[in-house]
mmCIF file of N, CA and C in Angstrom:
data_model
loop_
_atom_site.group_PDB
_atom_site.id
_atom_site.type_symbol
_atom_site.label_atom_id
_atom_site.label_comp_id
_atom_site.label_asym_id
_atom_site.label_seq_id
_atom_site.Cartn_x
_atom_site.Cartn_y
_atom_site.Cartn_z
ATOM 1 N N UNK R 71 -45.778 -10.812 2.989
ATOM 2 C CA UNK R 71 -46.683 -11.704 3.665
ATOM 3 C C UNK R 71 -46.874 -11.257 5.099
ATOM 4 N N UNK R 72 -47.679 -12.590 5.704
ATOM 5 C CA UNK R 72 -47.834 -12.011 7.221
ATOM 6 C C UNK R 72 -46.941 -12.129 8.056
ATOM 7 N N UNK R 73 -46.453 -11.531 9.008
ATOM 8 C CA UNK R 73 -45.654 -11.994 9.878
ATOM 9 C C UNK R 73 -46.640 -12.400 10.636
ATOM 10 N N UNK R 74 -45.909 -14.006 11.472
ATOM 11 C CA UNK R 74 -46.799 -14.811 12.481
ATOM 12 C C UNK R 74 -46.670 -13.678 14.249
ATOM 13 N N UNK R 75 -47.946 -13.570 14.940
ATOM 14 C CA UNK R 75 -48.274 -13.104 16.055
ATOM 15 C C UNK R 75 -48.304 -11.763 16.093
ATOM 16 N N UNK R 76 -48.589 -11.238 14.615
ATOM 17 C CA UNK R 76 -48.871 -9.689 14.757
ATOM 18 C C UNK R 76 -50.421 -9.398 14.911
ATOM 19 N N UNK R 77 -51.330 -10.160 14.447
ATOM 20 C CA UNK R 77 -52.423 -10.188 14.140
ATOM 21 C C UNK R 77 -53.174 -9.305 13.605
ATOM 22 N N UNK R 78 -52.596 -9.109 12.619
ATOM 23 C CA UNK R 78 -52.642 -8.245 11.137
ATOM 24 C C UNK R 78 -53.724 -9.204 10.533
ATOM 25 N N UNK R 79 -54.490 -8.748 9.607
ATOM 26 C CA UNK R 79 -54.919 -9.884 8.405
ATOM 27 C C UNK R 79 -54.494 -10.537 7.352
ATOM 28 N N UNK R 80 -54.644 -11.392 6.994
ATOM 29 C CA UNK R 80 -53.923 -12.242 5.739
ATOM 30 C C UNK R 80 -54.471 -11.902 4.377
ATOM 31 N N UNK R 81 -53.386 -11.603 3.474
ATOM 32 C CA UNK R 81 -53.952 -11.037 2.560
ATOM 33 C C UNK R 81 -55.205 -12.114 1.192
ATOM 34 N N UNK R 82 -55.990 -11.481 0.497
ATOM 35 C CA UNK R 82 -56.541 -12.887 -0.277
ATOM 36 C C UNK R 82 -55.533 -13.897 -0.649
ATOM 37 N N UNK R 83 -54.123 -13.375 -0.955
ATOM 38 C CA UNK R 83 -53.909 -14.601 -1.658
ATOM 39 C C UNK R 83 -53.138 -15.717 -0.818
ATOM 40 N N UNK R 84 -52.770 -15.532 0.261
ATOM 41 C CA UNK R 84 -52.246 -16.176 1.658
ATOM 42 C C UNK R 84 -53.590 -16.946 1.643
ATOM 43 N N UNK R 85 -54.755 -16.268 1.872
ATOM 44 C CA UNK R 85 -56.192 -17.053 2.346
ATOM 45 C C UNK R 85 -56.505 -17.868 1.477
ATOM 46 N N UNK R 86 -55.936 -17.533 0.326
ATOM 47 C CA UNK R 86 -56.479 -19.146 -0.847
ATOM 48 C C UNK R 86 -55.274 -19.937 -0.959
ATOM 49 N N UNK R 87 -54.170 -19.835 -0.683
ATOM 50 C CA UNK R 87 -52.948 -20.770 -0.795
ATOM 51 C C UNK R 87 -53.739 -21.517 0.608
ATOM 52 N N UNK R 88 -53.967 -20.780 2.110
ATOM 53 C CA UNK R 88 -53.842 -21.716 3.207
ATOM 54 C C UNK R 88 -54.841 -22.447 2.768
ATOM 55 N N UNK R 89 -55.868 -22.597 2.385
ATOM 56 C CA UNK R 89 -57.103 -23.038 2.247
ATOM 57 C C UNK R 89 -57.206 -23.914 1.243
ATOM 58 N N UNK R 90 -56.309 -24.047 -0.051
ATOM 59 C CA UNK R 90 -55.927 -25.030 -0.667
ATOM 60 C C UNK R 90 -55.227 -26.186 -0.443
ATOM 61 N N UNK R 91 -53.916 -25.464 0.710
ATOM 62 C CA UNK R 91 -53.217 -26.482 1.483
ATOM 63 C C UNK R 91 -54.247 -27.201 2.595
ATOM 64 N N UNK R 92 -55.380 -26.779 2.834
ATOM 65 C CA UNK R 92 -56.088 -27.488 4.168
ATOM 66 C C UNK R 92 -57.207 -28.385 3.508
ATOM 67 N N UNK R 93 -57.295 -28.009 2.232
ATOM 68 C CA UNK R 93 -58.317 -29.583 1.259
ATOM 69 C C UNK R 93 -57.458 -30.332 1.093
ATOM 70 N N UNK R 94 -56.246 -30.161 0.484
ATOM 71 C CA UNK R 94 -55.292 -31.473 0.110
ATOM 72 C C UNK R 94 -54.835 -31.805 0.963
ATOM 73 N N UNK R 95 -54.845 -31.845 1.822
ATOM 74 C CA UNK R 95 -54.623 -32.601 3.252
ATOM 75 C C UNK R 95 -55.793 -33.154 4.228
ATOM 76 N N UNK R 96 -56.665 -32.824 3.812
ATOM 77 C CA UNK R 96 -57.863 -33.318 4.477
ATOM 78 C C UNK R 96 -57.870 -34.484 2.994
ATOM 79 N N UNK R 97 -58.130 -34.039 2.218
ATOM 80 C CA UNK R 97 -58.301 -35.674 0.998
ATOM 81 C C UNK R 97 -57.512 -36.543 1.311
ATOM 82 N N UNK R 98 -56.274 -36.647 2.124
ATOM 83 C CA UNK R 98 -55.799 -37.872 1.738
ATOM 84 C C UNK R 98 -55.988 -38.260 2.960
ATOM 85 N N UNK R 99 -55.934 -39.691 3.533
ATOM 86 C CA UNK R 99 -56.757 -40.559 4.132
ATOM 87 C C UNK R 99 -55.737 -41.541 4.734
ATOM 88 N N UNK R 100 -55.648 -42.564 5.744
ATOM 89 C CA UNK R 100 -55.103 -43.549 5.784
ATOM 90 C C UNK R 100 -55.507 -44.962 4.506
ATOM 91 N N UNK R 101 -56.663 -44.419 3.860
ATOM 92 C CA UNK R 101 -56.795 -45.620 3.034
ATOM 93 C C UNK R 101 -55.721 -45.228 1.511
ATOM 94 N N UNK R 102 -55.681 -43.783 1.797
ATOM 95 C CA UNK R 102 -54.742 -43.522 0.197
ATOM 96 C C UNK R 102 -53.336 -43.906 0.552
ATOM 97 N N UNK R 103 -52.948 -44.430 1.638
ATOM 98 C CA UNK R 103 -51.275 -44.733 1.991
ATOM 99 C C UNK R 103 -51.338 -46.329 1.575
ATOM 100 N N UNK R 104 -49.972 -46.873 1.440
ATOM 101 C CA UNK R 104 -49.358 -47.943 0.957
ATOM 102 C C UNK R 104 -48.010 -48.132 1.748
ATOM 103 N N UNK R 105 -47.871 -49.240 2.594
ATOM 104 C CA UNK R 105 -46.984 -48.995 3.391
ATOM 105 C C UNK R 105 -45.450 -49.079 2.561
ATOM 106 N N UNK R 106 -44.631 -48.426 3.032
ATOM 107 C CA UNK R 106 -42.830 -48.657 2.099
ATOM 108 C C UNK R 106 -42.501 -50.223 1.916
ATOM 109 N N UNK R 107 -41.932 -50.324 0.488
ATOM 110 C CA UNK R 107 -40.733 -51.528 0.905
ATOM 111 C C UNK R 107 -39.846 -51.294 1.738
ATOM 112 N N UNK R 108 -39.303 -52.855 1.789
ATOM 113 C CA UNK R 108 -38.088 -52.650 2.601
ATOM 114 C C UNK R 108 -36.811 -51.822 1.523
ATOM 115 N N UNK R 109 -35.957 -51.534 2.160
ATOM 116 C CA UNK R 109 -35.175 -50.572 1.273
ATOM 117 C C UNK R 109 -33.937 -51.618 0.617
ATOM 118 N N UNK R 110 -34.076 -52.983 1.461
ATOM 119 C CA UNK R 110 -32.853 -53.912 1.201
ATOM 120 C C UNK R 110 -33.371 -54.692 0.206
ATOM 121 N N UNK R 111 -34.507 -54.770 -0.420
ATOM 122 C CA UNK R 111 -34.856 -55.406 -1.876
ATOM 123 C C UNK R 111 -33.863 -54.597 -2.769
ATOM 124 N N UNK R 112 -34.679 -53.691 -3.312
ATOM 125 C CA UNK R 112 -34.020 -52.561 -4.308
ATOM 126 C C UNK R 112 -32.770 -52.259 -4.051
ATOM 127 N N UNK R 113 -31.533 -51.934 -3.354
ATOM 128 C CA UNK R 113 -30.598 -51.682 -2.671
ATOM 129 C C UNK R 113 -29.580 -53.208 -3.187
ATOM 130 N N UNK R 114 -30.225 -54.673 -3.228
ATOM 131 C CA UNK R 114 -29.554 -55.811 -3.086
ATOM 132 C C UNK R 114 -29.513 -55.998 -4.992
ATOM 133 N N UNK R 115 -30.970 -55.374 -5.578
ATOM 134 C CA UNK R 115 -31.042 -55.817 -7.092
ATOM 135 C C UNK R 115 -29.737 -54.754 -7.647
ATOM 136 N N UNK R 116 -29.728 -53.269 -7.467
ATOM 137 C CA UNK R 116 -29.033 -52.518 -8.187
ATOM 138 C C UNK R 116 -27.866 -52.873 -7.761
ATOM 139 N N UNK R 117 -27.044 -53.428 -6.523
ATOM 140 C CA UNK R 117 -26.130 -54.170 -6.534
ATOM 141 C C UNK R 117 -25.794 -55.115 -7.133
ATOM 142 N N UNK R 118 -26.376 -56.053 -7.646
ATOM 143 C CA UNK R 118 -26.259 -57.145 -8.041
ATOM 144 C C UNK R 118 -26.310 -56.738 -9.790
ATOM 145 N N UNK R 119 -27.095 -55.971 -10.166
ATOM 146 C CA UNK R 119 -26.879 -55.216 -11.418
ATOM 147 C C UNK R 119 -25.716 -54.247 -12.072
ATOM 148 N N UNK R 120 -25.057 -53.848 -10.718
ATOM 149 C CA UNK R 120 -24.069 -52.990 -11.183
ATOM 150 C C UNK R 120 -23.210 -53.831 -11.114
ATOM 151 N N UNK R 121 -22.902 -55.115 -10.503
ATOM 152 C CA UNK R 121 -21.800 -56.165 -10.343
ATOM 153 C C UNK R 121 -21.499 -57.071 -12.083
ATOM 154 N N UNK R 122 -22.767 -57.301 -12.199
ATOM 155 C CA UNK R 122 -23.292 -57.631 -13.405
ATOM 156 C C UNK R 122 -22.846 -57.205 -14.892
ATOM 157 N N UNK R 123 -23.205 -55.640 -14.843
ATOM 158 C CA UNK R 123 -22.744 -54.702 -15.810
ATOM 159 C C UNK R 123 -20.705 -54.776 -15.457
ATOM 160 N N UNK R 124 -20.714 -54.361 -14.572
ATOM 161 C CA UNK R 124 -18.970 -54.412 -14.382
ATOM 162 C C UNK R 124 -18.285 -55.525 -14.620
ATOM 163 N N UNK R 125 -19.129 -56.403 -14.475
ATOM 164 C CA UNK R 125 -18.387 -57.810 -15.061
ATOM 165 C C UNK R 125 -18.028 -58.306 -16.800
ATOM 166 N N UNK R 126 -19.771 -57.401 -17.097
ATOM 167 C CA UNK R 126 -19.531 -57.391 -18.423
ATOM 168 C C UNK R 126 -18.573 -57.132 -19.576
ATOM 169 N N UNK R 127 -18.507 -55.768 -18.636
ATOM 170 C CA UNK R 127 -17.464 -54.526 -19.029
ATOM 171 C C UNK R 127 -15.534 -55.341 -19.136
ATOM 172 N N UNK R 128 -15.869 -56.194 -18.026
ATOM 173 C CA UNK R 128 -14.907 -56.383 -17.617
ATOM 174 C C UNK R 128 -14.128 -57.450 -18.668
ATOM 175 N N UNK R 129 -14.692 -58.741 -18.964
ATOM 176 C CA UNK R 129 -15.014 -59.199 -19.738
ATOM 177 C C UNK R 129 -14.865 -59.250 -21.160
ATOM 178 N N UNK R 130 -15.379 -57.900 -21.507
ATOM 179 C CA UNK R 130 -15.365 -57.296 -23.125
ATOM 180 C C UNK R 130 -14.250 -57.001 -23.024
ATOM 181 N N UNK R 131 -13.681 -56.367 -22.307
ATOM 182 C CA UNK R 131 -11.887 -55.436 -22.361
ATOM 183 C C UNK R 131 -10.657 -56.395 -22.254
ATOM 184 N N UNK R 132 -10.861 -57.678 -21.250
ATOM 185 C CA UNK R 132 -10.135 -59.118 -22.009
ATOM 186 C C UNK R 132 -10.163 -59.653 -23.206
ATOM 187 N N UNK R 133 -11.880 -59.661 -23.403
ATOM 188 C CA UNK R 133 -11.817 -60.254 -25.038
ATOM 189 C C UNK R 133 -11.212 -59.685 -26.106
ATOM 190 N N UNK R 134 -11.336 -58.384 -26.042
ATOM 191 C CA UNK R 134 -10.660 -57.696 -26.803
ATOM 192 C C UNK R 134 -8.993 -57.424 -26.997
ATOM 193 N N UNK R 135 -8.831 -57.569 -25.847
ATOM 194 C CA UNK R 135 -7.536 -57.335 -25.699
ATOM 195 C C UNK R 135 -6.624 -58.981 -26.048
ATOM 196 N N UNK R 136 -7.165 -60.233 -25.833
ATOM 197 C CA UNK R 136 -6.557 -61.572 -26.467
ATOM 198 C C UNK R 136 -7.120 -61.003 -28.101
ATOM 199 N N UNK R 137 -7.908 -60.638 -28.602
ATOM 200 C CA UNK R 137 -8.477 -60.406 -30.056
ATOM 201 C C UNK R 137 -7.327 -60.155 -30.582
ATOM 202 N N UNK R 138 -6.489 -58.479 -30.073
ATOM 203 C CA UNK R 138 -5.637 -57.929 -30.699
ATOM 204 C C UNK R 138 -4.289 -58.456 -30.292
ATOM 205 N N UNK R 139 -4.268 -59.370 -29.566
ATOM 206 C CA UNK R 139 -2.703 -59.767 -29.007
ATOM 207 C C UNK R 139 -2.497 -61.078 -29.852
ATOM 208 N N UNK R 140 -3.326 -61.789 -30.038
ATOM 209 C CA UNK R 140 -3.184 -63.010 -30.400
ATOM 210 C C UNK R 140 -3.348 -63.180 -32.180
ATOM 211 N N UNK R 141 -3.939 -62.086 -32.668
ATOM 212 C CA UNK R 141 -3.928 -61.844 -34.113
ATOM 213 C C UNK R 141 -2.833 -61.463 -34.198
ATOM 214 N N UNK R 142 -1.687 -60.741 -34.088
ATOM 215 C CA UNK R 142 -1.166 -59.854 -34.521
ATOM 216 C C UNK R 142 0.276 -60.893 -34.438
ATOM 217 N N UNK R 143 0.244 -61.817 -33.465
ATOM 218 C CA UNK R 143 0.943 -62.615 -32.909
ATOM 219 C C UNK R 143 1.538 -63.912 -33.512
ATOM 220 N N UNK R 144 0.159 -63.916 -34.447
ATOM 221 C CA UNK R 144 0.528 -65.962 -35.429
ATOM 222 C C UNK R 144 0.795 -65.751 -36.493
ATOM 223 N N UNK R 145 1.136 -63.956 -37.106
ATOM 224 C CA UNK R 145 1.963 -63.795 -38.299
ATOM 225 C C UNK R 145 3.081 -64.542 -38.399
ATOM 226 N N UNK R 146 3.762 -64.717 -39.498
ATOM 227 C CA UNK R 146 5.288 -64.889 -39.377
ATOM 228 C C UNK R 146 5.799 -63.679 -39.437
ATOM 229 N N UNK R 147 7.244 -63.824 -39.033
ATOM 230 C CA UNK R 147 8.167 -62.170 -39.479
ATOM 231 C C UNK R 147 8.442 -62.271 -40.638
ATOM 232 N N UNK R 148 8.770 -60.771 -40.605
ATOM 233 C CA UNK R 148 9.256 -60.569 -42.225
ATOM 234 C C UNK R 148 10.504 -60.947 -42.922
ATOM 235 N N UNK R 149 10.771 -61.597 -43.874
ATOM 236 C CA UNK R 149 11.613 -61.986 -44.459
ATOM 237 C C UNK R 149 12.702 -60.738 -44.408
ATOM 238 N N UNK R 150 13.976 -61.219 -44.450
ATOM 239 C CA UNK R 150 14.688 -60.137 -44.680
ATOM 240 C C UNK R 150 15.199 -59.771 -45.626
ATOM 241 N N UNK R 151 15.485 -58.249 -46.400
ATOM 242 C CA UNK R 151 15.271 -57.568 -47.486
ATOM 243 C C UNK R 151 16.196 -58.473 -48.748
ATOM 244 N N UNK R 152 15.920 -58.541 -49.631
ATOM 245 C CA UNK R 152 16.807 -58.926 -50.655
ATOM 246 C C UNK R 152 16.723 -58.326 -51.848
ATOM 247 N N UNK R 153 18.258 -58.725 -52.645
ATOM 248 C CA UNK R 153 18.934 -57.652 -53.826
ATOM 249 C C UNK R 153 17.474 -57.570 -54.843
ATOM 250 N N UNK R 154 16.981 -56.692 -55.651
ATOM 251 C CA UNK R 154 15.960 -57.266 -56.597
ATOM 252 C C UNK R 154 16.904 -57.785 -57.928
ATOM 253 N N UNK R 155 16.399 -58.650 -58.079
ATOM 254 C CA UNK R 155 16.755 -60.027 -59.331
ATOM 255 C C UNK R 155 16.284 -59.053 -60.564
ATOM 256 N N UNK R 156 17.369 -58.750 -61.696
ATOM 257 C CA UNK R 156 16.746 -58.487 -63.105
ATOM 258 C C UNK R 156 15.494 -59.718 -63.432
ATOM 259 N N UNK R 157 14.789 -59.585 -64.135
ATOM 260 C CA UNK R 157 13.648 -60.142 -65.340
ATOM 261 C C UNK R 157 14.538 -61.199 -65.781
ATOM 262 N N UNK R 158 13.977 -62.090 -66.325
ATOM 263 C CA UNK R 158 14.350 -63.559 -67.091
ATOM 264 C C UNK R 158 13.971 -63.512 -68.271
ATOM 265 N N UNK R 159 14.618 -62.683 -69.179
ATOM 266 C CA UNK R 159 14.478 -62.197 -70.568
ATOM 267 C C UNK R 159 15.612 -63.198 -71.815
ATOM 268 N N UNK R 160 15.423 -62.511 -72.716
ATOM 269 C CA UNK R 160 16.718 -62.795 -73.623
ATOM 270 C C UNK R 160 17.883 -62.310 -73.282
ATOM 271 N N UNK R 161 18.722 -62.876 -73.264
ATOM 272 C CA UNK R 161 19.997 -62.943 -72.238
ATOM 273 C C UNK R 161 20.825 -61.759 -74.099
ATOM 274 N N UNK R 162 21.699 -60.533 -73.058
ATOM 275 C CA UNK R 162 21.847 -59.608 -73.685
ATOM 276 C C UNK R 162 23.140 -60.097 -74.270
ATOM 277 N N UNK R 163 24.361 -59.512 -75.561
ATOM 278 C CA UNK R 163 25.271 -60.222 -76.299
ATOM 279 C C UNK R 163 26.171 -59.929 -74.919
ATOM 280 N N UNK R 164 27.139 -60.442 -74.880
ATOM 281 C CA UNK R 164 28.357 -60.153 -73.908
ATOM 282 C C UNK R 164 30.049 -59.436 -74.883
ATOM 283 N N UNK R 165 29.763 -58.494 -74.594
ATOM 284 C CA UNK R 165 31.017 -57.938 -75.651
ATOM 285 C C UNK R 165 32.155 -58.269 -75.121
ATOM 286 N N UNK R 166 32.805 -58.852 -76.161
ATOM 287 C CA UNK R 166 33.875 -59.475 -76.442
ATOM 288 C C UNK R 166 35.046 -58.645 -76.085
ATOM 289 N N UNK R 167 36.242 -58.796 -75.509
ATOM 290 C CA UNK R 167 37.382 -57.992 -75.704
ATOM 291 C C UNK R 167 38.168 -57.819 -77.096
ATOM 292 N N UNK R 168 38.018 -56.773 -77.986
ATOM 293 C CA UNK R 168 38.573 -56.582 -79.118
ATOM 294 C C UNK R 168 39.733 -55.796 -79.048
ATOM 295 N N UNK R 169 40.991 -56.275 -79.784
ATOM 296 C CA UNK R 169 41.869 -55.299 -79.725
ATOM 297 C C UNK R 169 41.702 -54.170 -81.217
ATOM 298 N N UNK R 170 41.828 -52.868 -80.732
ATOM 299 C CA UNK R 170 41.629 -52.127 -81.562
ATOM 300 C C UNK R 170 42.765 -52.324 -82.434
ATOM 301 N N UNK R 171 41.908 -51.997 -83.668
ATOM 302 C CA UNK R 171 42.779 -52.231 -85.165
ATOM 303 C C UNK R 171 42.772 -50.985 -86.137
ATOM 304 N N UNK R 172 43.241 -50.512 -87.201
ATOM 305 C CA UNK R 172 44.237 -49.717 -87.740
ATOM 306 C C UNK R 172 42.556 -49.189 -88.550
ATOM 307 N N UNK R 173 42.294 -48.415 -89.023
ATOM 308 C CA UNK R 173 41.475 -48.257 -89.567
ATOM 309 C C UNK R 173 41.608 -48.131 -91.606
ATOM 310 N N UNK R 174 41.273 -49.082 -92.006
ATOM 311 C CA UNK R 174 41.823 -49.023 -93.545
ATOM 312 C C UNK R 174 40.601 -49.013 -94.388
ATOM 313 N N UNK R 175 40.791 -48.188 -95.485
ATOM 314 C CA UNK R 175 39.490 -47.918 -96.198
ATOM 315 C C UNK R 175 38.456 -49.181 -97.398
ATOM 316 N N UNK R 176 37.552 -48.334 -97.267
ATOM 317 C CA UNK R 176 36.780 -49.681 -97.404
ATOM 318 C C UNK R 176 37.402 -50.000 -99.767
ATOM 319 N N UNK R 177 37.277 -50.927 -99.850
ATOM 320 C CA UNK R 177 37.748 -51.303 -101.096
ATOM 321 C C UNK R 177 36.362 -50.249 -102.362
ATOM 322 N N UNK R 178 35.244 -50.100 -101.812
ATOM 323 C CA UNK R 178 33.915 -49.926 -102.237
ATOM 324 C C UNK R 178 34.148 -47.847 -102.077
ATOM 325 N N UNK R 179 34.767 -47.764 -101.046
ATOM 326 C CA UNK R 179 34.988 -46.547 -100.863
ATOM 327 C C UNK R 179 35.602 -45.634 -102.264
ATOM 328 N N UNK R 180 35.362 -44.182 -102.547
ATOM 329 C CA UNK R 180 35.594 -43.562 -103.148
ATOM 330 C C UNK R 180 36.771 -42.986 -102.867
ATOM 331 N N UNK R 181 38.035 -43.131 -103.959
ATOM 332 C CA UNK R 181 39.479 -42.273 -103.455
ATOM 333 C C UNK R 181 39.928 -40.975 -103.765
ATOM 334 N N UNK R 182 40.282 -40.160 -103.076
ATOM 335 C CA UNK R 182 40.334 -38.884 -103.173
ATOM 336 C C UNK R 182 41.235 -38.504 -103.925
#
């Protein structure tokens, strides 16, 4: 590009950038401006919105947290372990104490 105070010429495409920049600045007008808000509207809402949201937040993470404390809480405890009980069946014979006896052959038996 040009360097400023050599007084060199500007090349075409310097001459159509400056010359583009000197219409769009001549178009705009005091009637195309809109004066600013104040900055303490917007500034007071997103405060008041982020207080809002954090409260929410805040809020949900109690509820949740009595949810899981207080369920878990009105169980009863667990019984403690016991023997397992046989079935309630037909009650099995109970063997008798026999004294052993002599072994003698049967009358039906065949004799050698």
């Amino acid at each position: 590009m040009n360097e400023s105070g050599t007084g060199t010429a500007w090349t075409p495409v310097e001459e159509r950038l400056r010359s583009a920049l000197a219409a769009r600045a001549h178009s705009v007008g005091p009637a195309d401006l809109r004066p600013l808000r104040p900055p303490t509207a917007a500034r007071s809402r997103r405060v008041l919105l982020r207080r809002a949201a954090v409260g929410a937040l805040v809020l949900a993470a109690v509820a949740a947290l009595v949810f899981f404390t207080v369920r878990d809480g009105t169980s009863r405890p667990a019984e403690p372990a016991r023997v397992p009980r046989p079935t309630i069946g037909t009650p099995s014979p109970v063997p008798s104490a026999v004294t052993p006896s002599t072994a003698e052959p049967s009358p039906s038996a065949p004799h050698p």
